[in-house]
mmCIF file as gemmi writes it, N, C-alpha and C atoms, coordinates in Angstrom:
data_model
loop_
_atom_site.group_PDB
_atom_site.id
_atom_site.type_symbol
_atom_site.label_atom_id
_atom_site.label_alt_id
_atom_site.label_comp_id
_atom_site.label_asym_id
_atom_site.label_entity_id
_atom_site.label_seq_id
_atom_site.pdbx_PDB_ins_code
_atom_site.Cartn_x
_atom_site.Cartn_y
_atom_site.Cartn_z
_atom_site.occupancy
_atom_site.B_iso_or_equiv
_atom_site.pdbx_formal_charge
_atom_site.auth_seq_id
_atom_site.auth_asym_id
_atom_site.pdbx_PDB_model_num
ATOM 1 N N . UNK Axp A 1 ? -179.139 98.858 78.509 1 0 ? 1 A 1
ATOM 2 C CA . UNK Axp A 1 ? -179.773 99.039 79.825 1 0 ? 1 A 1
ATOM 3 C C . UNK Axp A 1 ? -180.43 100.355 79.792 1 0 ? 1 A 1
ATOM 4 N N . UNK Axp A 2 ? -181.525 100.65 80.433 1 0 ? 2 A 1
ATOM 5 C CA . UNK Axp A 2 ? -182.25 101.85 80.466 1 0 ? 2 A 1
ATOM 6 C C . UNK Axp A 2 ? -181.587 102.739 81.465 1 0 ? 2 A 1
ATOM 7 N N . UNK Axp A 3 ? -181.661 104.06 81.269 1 0 ? 3 A 1
ATOM 8 C CA . UNK Axp A 3 ? -181.139 105.001 82.177 1 0 ? 3 A 1
ATOM 9 C C . UNK Axp A 3 ? -181.668 104.919 83.597 1 0 ? 3 A 1
ATOM 10 N N . UNK Axp A 4 ? -182.963 104.599 83.725 1 0 ? 4 A 1
ATOM 11 C CA . UNK Axp A 4 ? -183.51 104.553 85.138 1 0 ? 4 A 1
ATOM 12 C C . UNK Axp A 4 ? -182.972 103.294 85.875 1 0 ? 4 A 1
ATOM 13 N N . UNK Axp A 5 ? -182.704 102.311 85.077 1 0 ? 5 A 1
ATOM 14 C CA . UNK Axp A 5 ? -182.082 101.053 85.695 1 0 ? 5 A 1
ATOM 15 C C . UNK Axp A 5 ? -180.667 101.305 86.232 1 0 ? 5 A 1
ATOM 16 N N . UNK Axp A 6 ? -179.925 102.051 85.311 1 0 ? 6 A 1
ATOM 17 C CA . UNK Axp A 6 ? -178.528 102.417 85.718 1 0 ? 6 A 1
ATOM 18 C C . UNK Axp A 6 ? -178.628 103.316 86.987 1 0 ? 6 A 1
ATOM 19 N N . UNK Axp A 7 ? -179.553 104.232 86.95 1 0 ? 7 A 1
ATOM 20 C CA . UNK Axp A 7 ? -179.579 105.156 88.142 1 0 ? 7 A 1
ATOM 21 C C . UNK Axp A 7 ? -179.951 104.35 89.366 1 0 ? 7 A 1
ATOM 22 N N . UNK Axp A 8 ? -180.944 103.316 89.217 1 0 ? 8 A 1
ATOM 23 C CA . UNK Axp A 8 ? -181.212 102.577 90.436 1 0 ? 8 A 1
ATOM 24 C C . UNK Axp A 8 ? -180.09 101.788 90.943 1 0 ? 8 A 1
ATOM 25 N N . UNK Axp A 9 ? -179.24 101.271 90.099 1 0 ? 9 A 1
ATOM 26 C CA . UNK Axp A 9 ? -178.024 100.469 90.447 1 0 ? 9 A 1
ATOM 27 C C . UNK Axp A 9 ? -177.06 101.376 91.262 1 0 ? 9 A 1
ATOM 28 N N . UNK Axp A 10 ? -176.78 102.519 90.61 1 0 ? 10 A 1
ATOM 29 C CA . UNK Axp A 10 ? -175.886 103.514 91.194 1 0 ? 10 A 1
ATOM 30 C C . UNK Axp A 10 ? -176.343 104.004 92.556 1 0 ? 10 A 1
ATOM 31 N N . UNK Axp A 11 ? -177.643 104.292 92.569 1 0 ? 11 A 1
ATOM 32 C CA . UNK Axp A 11 ? -178.242 104.68 93.871 1 0 ? 11 A 1
ATOM 33 C C . UNK Axp A 11 ? -178.078 103.653 95.037 1 0 ? 11 A 1
ATOM 34 N N . UNK Axp A 12 ? -178.236 102.382 94.652 1 0 ? 12 A 1
ATOM 35 C CA . UNK Axp A 12 ? -178.124 101.26 95.603 1 0 ? 12 A 1
ATOM 36 C C . UNK Axp A 12 ? -176.672 101.145 96.059 1 0 ? 12 A 1
ATOM 37 N N . UNK Axp A 13 ? -175.684 101.18 95.119 1 0 ? 13 A 1
ATOM 38 C CA . UNK Axp A 13 ? -174.394 101.153 95.55 1 0 ? 13 A 1
ATOM 39 C C . UNK Axp A 13 ? -173.902 102.383 96.404 1 0 ? 13 A 1
ATOM 40 N N . UNK Axp A 14 ? -174.294 103.48 95.983 1 0 ? 14 A 1
ATOM 41 C CA . UNK Axp A 14 ? -173.97 104.706 96.67 1 0 ? 14 A 1
ATOM 42 C C . UNK Axp A 14 ? -174.512 104.519 98.19 1 0 ? 14 A 1
ATOM 43 N N . UNK Axp A 15 ? -175.775 104.135 98.288 1 0 ? 15 A 1
ATOM 44 C CA . UNK Axp A 15 ? -176.341 103.929 99.653 1 0 ? 15 A 1
ATOM 45 C C . UNK Axp A 15 ? -175.585 102.922 100.525 1 0 ? 15 A 1
ATOM 46 N N . UNK Axp A 16 ? -175.175 101.879 99.871 1 0 ? 16 A 1
ATOM 47 C CA . UNK Axp A 16 ? -174.39 100.774 100.639 1 0 ? 16 A 1
ATOM 48 C C . UNK Axp A 16 ? -173.068 101.347 101.082 1 0 ? 16 A 1
ATOM 49 N N . UNK Axp A 17 ? -172.401 102.094 100.312 1 0 ? 17 A 1
ATOM 50 C CA . UNK Axp A 17 ? -171.047 102.674 100.795 1 0 ? 17 A 1
ATOM 51 C C . UNK Axp A 17 ? -171.261 103.867 101.789 1 0 ? 17 A 1
ATOM 52 N N . UNK Axp A 18 ? -172.39 104.688 101.632 1 0 ? 18 A 1
ATOM 53 C CA . UNK Axp A 18 ? -172.562 105.707 102.569 1 0 ? 18 A 1
ATOM 54 C C . UNK Axp A 18 ? -172.842 105.184 103.985 1 0 ? 18 A 1
ATOM 55 N N . UNK Axp A 19 ? -173.632 104.067 103.945 1 0 ? 19 A 1
ATOM 56 C CA . UNK Axp A 19 ? -174.091 103.551 105.347 1 0 ? 19 A 1
ATOM 57 C C . UNK Axp A 19 ? -172.95 102.748 106.013 1 0 ? 19 A 1
ATOM 58 N N . UNK Axp A 20 ? -172.149 102.037 105.285 1 0 ? 20 A 1
ATOM 59 C CA . UNK Axp A 20 ? -171.361 100.967 105.868 1 0 ? 20 A 1
ATOM 60 C C . UNK Axp A 20 ? -169.888 101.305 106.045 1 0 ? 20 A 1
ATOM 61 N N . UNK Axp A 21 ? -169.442 102.44 105.41 1 0 ? 21 A 1
ATOM 62 C CA . UNK Axp A 21 ? -168.045 102.777 105.316 1 0 ? 21 A 1
ATOM 63 C C . UNK Axp A 21 ? -167.665 104.013 106.171 1 0 ? 21 A 1
ATOM 64 N N . UNK Axp A 22 ? -166.805 103.894 107.256 1 0 ? 22 A 1
ATOM 65 C CA . UNK Axp A 22 ? -166.427 104.964 107.97 1 0 ? 22 A 1
ATOM 66 C C . UNK Axp A 22 ? -165.662 106.155 107.096 1 0 ? 22 A 1
ATOM 67 N N . UNK Axp A 23 ? -165.698 107.363 107.368 1 0 ? 23 A 1
ATOM 68 C CA . UNK Axp A 23 ? -165.207 108.399 106.581 1 0 ? 23 A 1
ATOM 69 C C . UNK Axp A 23 ? -163.709 108.276 106.262 1 0 ? 23 A 1
ATOM 70 N N . UNK Axp A 24 ? -162.903 107.657 107.247 1 0 ? 24 A 1
ATOM 71 C CA . UNK Axp A 24 ? -161.533 107.521 106.943 1 0 ? 24 A 1
ATOM 72 C C . UNK Axp A 24 ? -161.297 106.528 105.787 1 0 ? 24 A 1
ATOM 73 N N . UNK Axp A 25 ? -162.034 105.353 105.912 1 0 ? 25 A 1
ATOM 74 C CA . UNK Axp A 25 ? -161.99 104.408 104.825 1 0 ? 25 A 1
ATOM 75 C C . UNK Axp A 25 ? -162.47 104.855 103.535 1 0 ? 25 A 1
ATOM 76 N N . UNK Axp A 26 ? -163.507 105.795 103.457 1 0 ? 26 A 1
ATOM 77 C CA . UNK Axp A 26 ? -163.949 106.414 102.277 1 0 ? 26 A 1
ATOM 78 C C . UNK Axp A 26 ? -162.861 107.213 101.638 1 0 ? 26 A 1
ATOM 79 N N . UNK Axp A 27 ? -162.077 107.954 102.423 1 0 ? 27 A 1
ATOM 80 C CA . UNK Axp A 27 ? -160.966 108.738 101.91 1 0 ? 27 A 1
ATOM 81 C C . UNK Axp A 27 ? -159.915 107.869 101.233 1 0 ? 27 A 1
ATOM 82 N N . UNK Axp A 28 ? -159.617 106.689 101.887 1 0 ? 28 A 1
ATOM 83 C CA . UNK Axp A 28 ? -158.653 105.801 101.269 1 0 ? 28 A 1
ATOM 84 C C . UNK Axp A 28 ? -159.112 105.172 100.049 1 0 ? 28 A 1
ATOM 85 N N . UNK Axp A 29 ? -160.42 104.762 99.98 1 0 ? 29 A 1
ATOM 86 C CA . UNK Axp A 29 ? -161.036 104.152 98.876 1 0 ? 29 A 1
ATOM 87 C C . UNK Axp A 29 ? -161.071 105.095 97.613 1 0 ? 29 A 1
ATOM 88 N N . UNK Axp A 30 ? -161.322 106.406 97.962 1 0 ? 30 A 1
ATOM 89 C CA . UNK Axp A 30 ? -161.41 107.34 96.836 1 0 ? 30 A 1
ATOM 90 C C . UNK Axp A 30 ? -160.075 107.36 96.04 1 0 ? 30 A 1
ATOM 91 N N . UNK Axp A 31 ? -158.968 107.126 96.721 1 0 ? 31 A 1
ATOM 92 C CA . UNK Axp A 31 ? -157.712 107.133 96.014 1 0 ? 31 A 1
ATOM 93 C C . UNK Axp A 31 ? -157.628 106.026 95.029 1 0 ? 31 A 1
ATOM 94 N N . UNK Axp A 32 ? -158.233 104.875 95.416 1 0 ? 32 A 1
ATOM 95 C CA . UNK Axp A 32 ? -158.281 103.634 94.596 1 0 ? 32 A 1
ATOM 96 C C . UNK Axp A 32 ? -159.249 103.807 93.481 1 0 ? 32 A 1
ATOM 97 N N . UNK Axp A 33 ? -160.282 104.593 93.602 1 0 ? 33 A 1
ATOM 98 C CA . UNK Axp A 33 ? -161.295 104.8 92.605 1 0 ? 33 A 1
ATOM 99 C C . UNK Axp A 33 ? -160.725 105.392 91.299 1 0 ? 33 A 1
ATOM 100 N N . UNK Axp A 34 ? -159.704 106.062 91.389 1 0 ? 34 A 1
ATOM 101 C CA . UNK Axp A 34 ? -159.089 106.672 90.132 1 0 ? 34 A 1
ATOM 102 C C . UNK Axp A 34 ? -158.682 105.559 89.207 1 0 ? 34 A 1
ATOM 103 N N . UNK Axp A 35 ? -158.261 104.357 89.709 1 0 ? 35 A 1
ATOM 104 C CA . UNK Axp A 35 ? -157.968 103.219 88.916 1 0 ? 35 A 1
ATOM 105 C C . UNK Axp A 35 ? -159.135 102.708 88.164 1 0 ? 35 A 1
ATOM 106 N N . UNK Axp A 36 ? -160.341 102.703 88.814 1 0 ? 36 A 1
ATOM 107 C CA . UNK Axp A 36 ? -161.557 102.222 88.137 1 0 ? 36 A 1
ATOM 108 C C . UNK Axp A 36 ? -161.929 103.294 87.02 1 0 ? 36 A 1
ATOM 109 N N . UNK Axp A 37 ? -161.707 104.481 87.298 1 0 ? 37 A 1
ATOM 110 C CA . UNK Axp A 37 ? -162.093 105.542 86.246 1 0 ? 37 A 1
ATOM 111 C C . UNK Axp A 37 ? -161.228 105.352 85.01 1 0 ? 37 A 1
ATOM 112 N N . UNK Axp A 38 ? -160.023 104.836 85.077 1 0 ? 38 A 1
ATOM 113 C CA . UNK Axp A 38 ? -159.183 104.69 83.921 1 0 ? 38 A 1
ATOM 114 C C . UNK Axp A 38 ? -159.179 103.279 83.415 1 0 ? 38 A 1
ATOM 115 N N . UNK Axp A 39 ? -160.123 102.408 83.925 1 0 ? 39 A 1
ATOM 116 C CA . UNK Axp A 39 ? -160.23 101.049 83.567 1 0 ? 39 A 1
ATOM 117 C C . UNK Axp A 39 ? -160.724 100.94 82.031 1 0 ? 39 A 1
ATOM 118 N N . UNK Axp A 40 ? -160.039 100.168 81.28 1 0 ? 40 A 1
ATOM 119 C CA . UNK Axp A 40 ? -160.471 99.945 79.857 1 0 ? 40 A 1
ATOM 120 C C . UNK Axp A 40 ? -161.039 98.658 79.819 1 0 ? 40 A 1
ATOM 121 N N . UNK Axp A 41 ? -162.481 98.598 79.696 1 0 ? 41 A 1
ATOM 122 C CA . UNK Axp A 41 ? -163.166 97.28 79.714 1 0 ? 41 A 1
ATOM 123 C C . UNK Axp A 41 ? -162.823 96.401 78.551 1 0 ? 41 A 1
ATOM 124 N N . UNK Axp A 42 ? -162.215 96.865 77.509 1 0 ? 42 A 1
ATOM 125 C CA . UNK Axp A 42 ? -161.932 96.143 76.362 1 0 ? 42 A 1
ATOM 126 C C . UNK Axp A 42 ? -160.605 95.177 76.732 1 0 ? 42 A 1
ATOM 127 N N . UNK Axp A 43 ? -159.87 95.562 77.736 1 0 ? 43 A 1
ATOM 128 C CA . UNK Axp A 43 ? -158.708 94.755 78.155 1 0 ? 43 A 1
ATOM 129 C C . UNK Axp A 43 ? -158.981 93.817 79.213 1 0 ? 43 A 1
ATOM 130 N N . UNK Axp A 44 ? -160.232 93.615 79.623 1 0 ? 44 A 1
ATOM 131 C CA . UNK Axp A 44 ? -160.597 92.575 80.641 1 0 ? 44 A 1
ATOM 132 C C . UNK Axp A 44 ? -160.411 91.239 80.138 1 0 ? 44 A 1
ATOM 133 N N . UNK Axp A 45 ? -159.975 90.267 80.956 1 0 ? 45 A 1
ATOM 134 C CA . UNK Axp A 45 ? -159.831 88.96 80.513 1 0 ? 45 A 1
ATOM 135 C C . UNK Axp A 45 ? -161.256 88.354 80.28 1 0 ? 45 A 1
ATOM 136 N N . UNK Axp A 46 ? -161.342 87.437 79.447 1 0 ? 46 A 1
ATOM 137 C CA . UNK Axp A 46 ? -162.681 86.77 79.07 1 0 ? 46 A 1
ATOM 138 C C . UNK Axp A 46 ? -163.405 86.277 80.282 1 0 ? 46 A 1
ATOM 139 N N . UNK Axp A 47 ? -162.771 85.588 81.261 1 0 ? 47 A 1
ATOM 140 C CA . UNK Axp A 47 ? -163.591 85.068 82.405 1 0 ? 47 A 1
ATOM 141 C C . UNK Axp A 47 ? -164.161 86.217 83.196 1 0 ? 47 A 1
ATOM 142 N N . UNK Axp A 48 ? -163.568 87.37 83.266 1 0 ? 48 A 1
ATOM 143 C CA . UNK Axp A 48 ? -164.156 88.488 83.953 1 0 ? 48 A 1
ATOM 144 C C . UNK Axp A 48 ? -165.254 89.14 83.179 1 0 ? 48 A 1
ATOM 145 N N . UNK Axp A 49 ? -165.135 89.129 81.906 1 0 ? 49 A 1
ATOM 146 C CA . UNK Axp A 49 ? -166.248 89.696 80.988 1 0 ? 49 A 1
ATOM 147 C C . UNK Axp A 49 ? -167.504 88.743 81.14 1 0 ? 49 A 1
ATOM 148 N N . UNK Axp A 50 ? -167.221 87.522 81.347 1 0 ? 50 A 1
ATOM 149 C CA . UNK Axp A 50 ? -168.417 86.51 81.318 1 0 ? 50 A 1
ATOM 150 C C . UNK Axp A 50 ? -169.024 86.321 82.767 1 0 ? 50 A 1
ATOM 151 N N . UNK Axp A 51 ? -168.386 86.701 83.764 1 0 ? 51 A 1
ATOM 152 C CA . UNK Axp A 51 ? -168.997 86.425 85.067 1 0 ? 51 A 1
ATOM 153 C C . UNK Axp A 51 ? -170.153 87.388 85.416 1 0 ? 51 A 1
ATOM 154 N N . UNK Axp A 52 ? -170.986 86.933 86.28 1 0 ? 52 A 1
ATOM 155 C CA . UNK Axp A 52 ? -172.04 87.661 86.784 1 0 ? 52 A 1
ATOM 156 C C . UNK Axp A 52 ? -171.621 88.609 87.869 1 0 ? 52 A 1
ATOM 157 N N . UNK Axp A 53 ? -172.421 89.672 88.234 1 0 ? 53 A 1
ATOM 158 C CA . UNK Axp A 53 ? -172.034 90.493 89.383 1 0 ? 53 A 1
ATOM 159 C C . UNK Axp A 53 ? -171.903 89.671 90.571 1 0 ? 53 A 1
ATOM 160 N N . UNK Axp A 54 ? -172.942 88.793 90.842 1 0 ? 54 A 1
ATOM 161 C CA . UNK Axp A 54 ? -172.853 87.946 92.073 1 0 ? 54 A 1
ATOM 162 C C . UNK Axp A 54 ? -171.52 87.108 92.033 1 0 ? 54 A 1
ATOM 163 N N . UNK Axp A 55 ? -171.227 86.547 90.89 1 0 ? 55 A 1
ATOM 164 C CA . UNK Axp A 55 ? -169.973 85.757 90.894 1 0 ? 55 A 1
ATOM 165 C C . UNK Axp A 55 ? -168.768 86.582 91.21 1 0 ? 55 A 1
ATOM 166 N N . UNK Axp A 56 ? -168.785 87.829 90.606 1 0 ? 56 A 1
ATOM 167 C CA . UNK Axp A 56 ? -167.633 88.782 90.848 1 0 ? 56 A 1
ATOM 168 C C . UNK Axp A 56 ? -167.53 89.124 92.427 1 0 ? 56 A 1
ATOM 169 N N . UNK Axp A 57 ? -168.679 89.448 92.993 1 0 ? 57 A 1
ATOM 170 C CA . UNK Axp A 57 ? -168.68 89.737 94.399 1 0 ? 57 A 1
ATOM 171 C C . UNK Axp A 57 ? -168.111 88.537 95.185 1 0 ? 57 A 1
ATOM 172 N N . UNK Axp A 58 ? -168.635 87.367 94.938 1 0 ? 58 A 1
ATOM 173 C CA . UNK Axp A 58 ? -168.121 86.141 95.638 1 0 ? 58 A 1
ATOM 174 C C . UNK Axp A 58 ? -166.618 86.002 95.389 1 0 ? 58 A 1
ATOM 175 N N . UNK Axp A 59 ? -166.12 86.176 94.214 1 0 ? 59 A 1
ATOM 176 C CA . UNK Axp A 59 ? -164.726 86.049 93.873 1 0 ? 59 A 1
ATOM 177 C C . UNK Axp A 59 ? -163.89 86.984 94.712 1 0 ? 59 A 1
ATOM 178 N N . UNK Axp A 60 ? -164.321 88.304 94.646 1 0 ? 60 A 1
ATOM 179 C CA . UNK Axp A 60 ? -163.631 89.307 95.413 1 0 ? 60 A 1
ATOM 180 C C . UNK Axp A 60 ? -163.634 89.035 96.947 1 0 ? 60 A 1
ATOM 181 N N . UNK Axp A 61 ? -164.823 88.635 97.493 1 0 ? 61 A 1
ATOM 182 C CA . UNK Axp A 61 ? -164.891 88.295 98.867 1 0 ? 61 A 1
ATOM 183 C C . UNK Axp A 61 ? -163.907 87.174 99.293 1 0 ? 61 A 1
ATOM 184 N N . UNK Axp A 62 ? -163.959 86.053 98.439 1 0 ? 62 A 1
ATOM 185 C CA . UNK Axp A 62 ? -163.075 84.942 98.666 1 0 ? 62 A 1
ATOM 186 C C . UNK Axp A 62 ? -161.521 85.298 98.531 1 0 ? 62 A 1
ATOM 187 N N . UNK Axp A 63 ? -161.251 86.215 97.588 1 0 ? 63 A 1
ATOM 188 C CA . UNK Axp A 63 ? -159.86 86.662 97.355 1 0 ? 63 A 1
ATOM 189 C C . UNK Axp A 63 ? -159.462 87.514 98.556 1 0 ? 63 A 1
ATOM 190 N N . UNK Axp A 64 ? -160.223 88.315 99.111 1 0 ? 64 A 1
ATOM 191 C CA . UNK Axp A 64 ? -159.841 89.142 100.258 1 0 ? 64 A 1
ATOM 192 C C . UNK Axp A 64 ? -159.617 88.236 101.488 1 0 ? 64 A 1
ATOM 193 N N . UNK Axp A 65 ? -160.577 87.276 101.743 1 0 ? 65 A 1
ATOM 194 C CA . UNK Axp A 65 ? -160.41 86.322 102.785 1 0 ? 65 A 1
ATOM 195 C C . UNK Axp A 65 ? -159.156 85.543 102.731 1 0 ? 65 A 1
ATOM 196 N N . UNK Axp A 66 ? -158.783 85.076 101.545 1 0 ? 66 A 1
ATOM 197 C CA . UNK Axp A 66 ? -157.575 84.162 101.4 1 0 ? 66 A 1
ATOM 198 C C . UNK Axp A 66 ? -156.342 84.924 101.275 1 0 ? 66 A 1
ATOM 199 N N . UNK Axp A 67 ? -156.414 86.306 100.957 1 0 ? 67 A 1
ATOM 200 C CA . UNK Axp A 67 ? -155.257 87.056 100.808 1 0 ? 67 A 1
ATOM 201 C C . UNK Axp A 67 ? -154.74 87.094 99.476 1 0 ? 67 A 1
ATOM 202 N N . UNK Axp A 68 ? -155.415 86.426 98.512 1 0 ? 68 A 1
ATOM 203 C CA . UNK Axp A 68 ? -155.009 86.431 97.057 1 0 ? 68 A 1
ATOM 204 C C . UNK Axp A 68 ? -155.35 87.799 96.351 1 0 ? 68 A 1
ATOM 205 N N . UNK Axp A 69 ? -156.344 88.525 96.954 1 0 ? 69 A 1
ATOM 206 C CA . UNK Axp A 69 ? -156.628 89.877 96.442 1 0 ? 69 A 1
ATOM 207 C C . UNK Axp A 69 ? -156.415 90.898 97.436 1 0 ? 69 A 1
ATOM 208 N N . UNK Axp A 70 ? -155.649 91.859 97.088 1 0 ? 70 A 1
ATOM 209 C CA . UNK Axp A 70 ? -155.307 92.914 98.042 1 0 ? 70 A 1
ATOM 210 C C . UNK Axp A 70 ? -155.726 94.262 97.514 1 0 ? 70 A 1
ATOM 211 N N . UNK Axp A 71 ? -156.323 95.04 98.2 1 0 ? 71 A 1
ATOM 212 C CA . UNK Axp A 71 ? -156.708 96.427 97.82 1 0 ? 71 A 1
ATOM 213 C C . UNK Axp A 71 ? -155.728 97.345 98.426 1 0 ? 71 A 1
C-alpha cells in the first residue's frame, strides 16, 4: 500500500474519532490503545486475517450489540 493511501486512511479514522467521541471517552479508549500497539498480527486467527474491514466493523458492531464483545 502506498504511503499516501495509508495517510488518507489514518486521516479519515482520526477525523471520525475526533468528531464523534467525547473527551472522557477518548481518555478511556487511550488506555485500551496500548493493547493494539502490542498486537502481533502473526498471531491473528485465520478468519480475522481473511475478513475485510467492512466485515470486521460489522462483526464488532454485532458483538457489541449482542454483548459477546466487551471493550
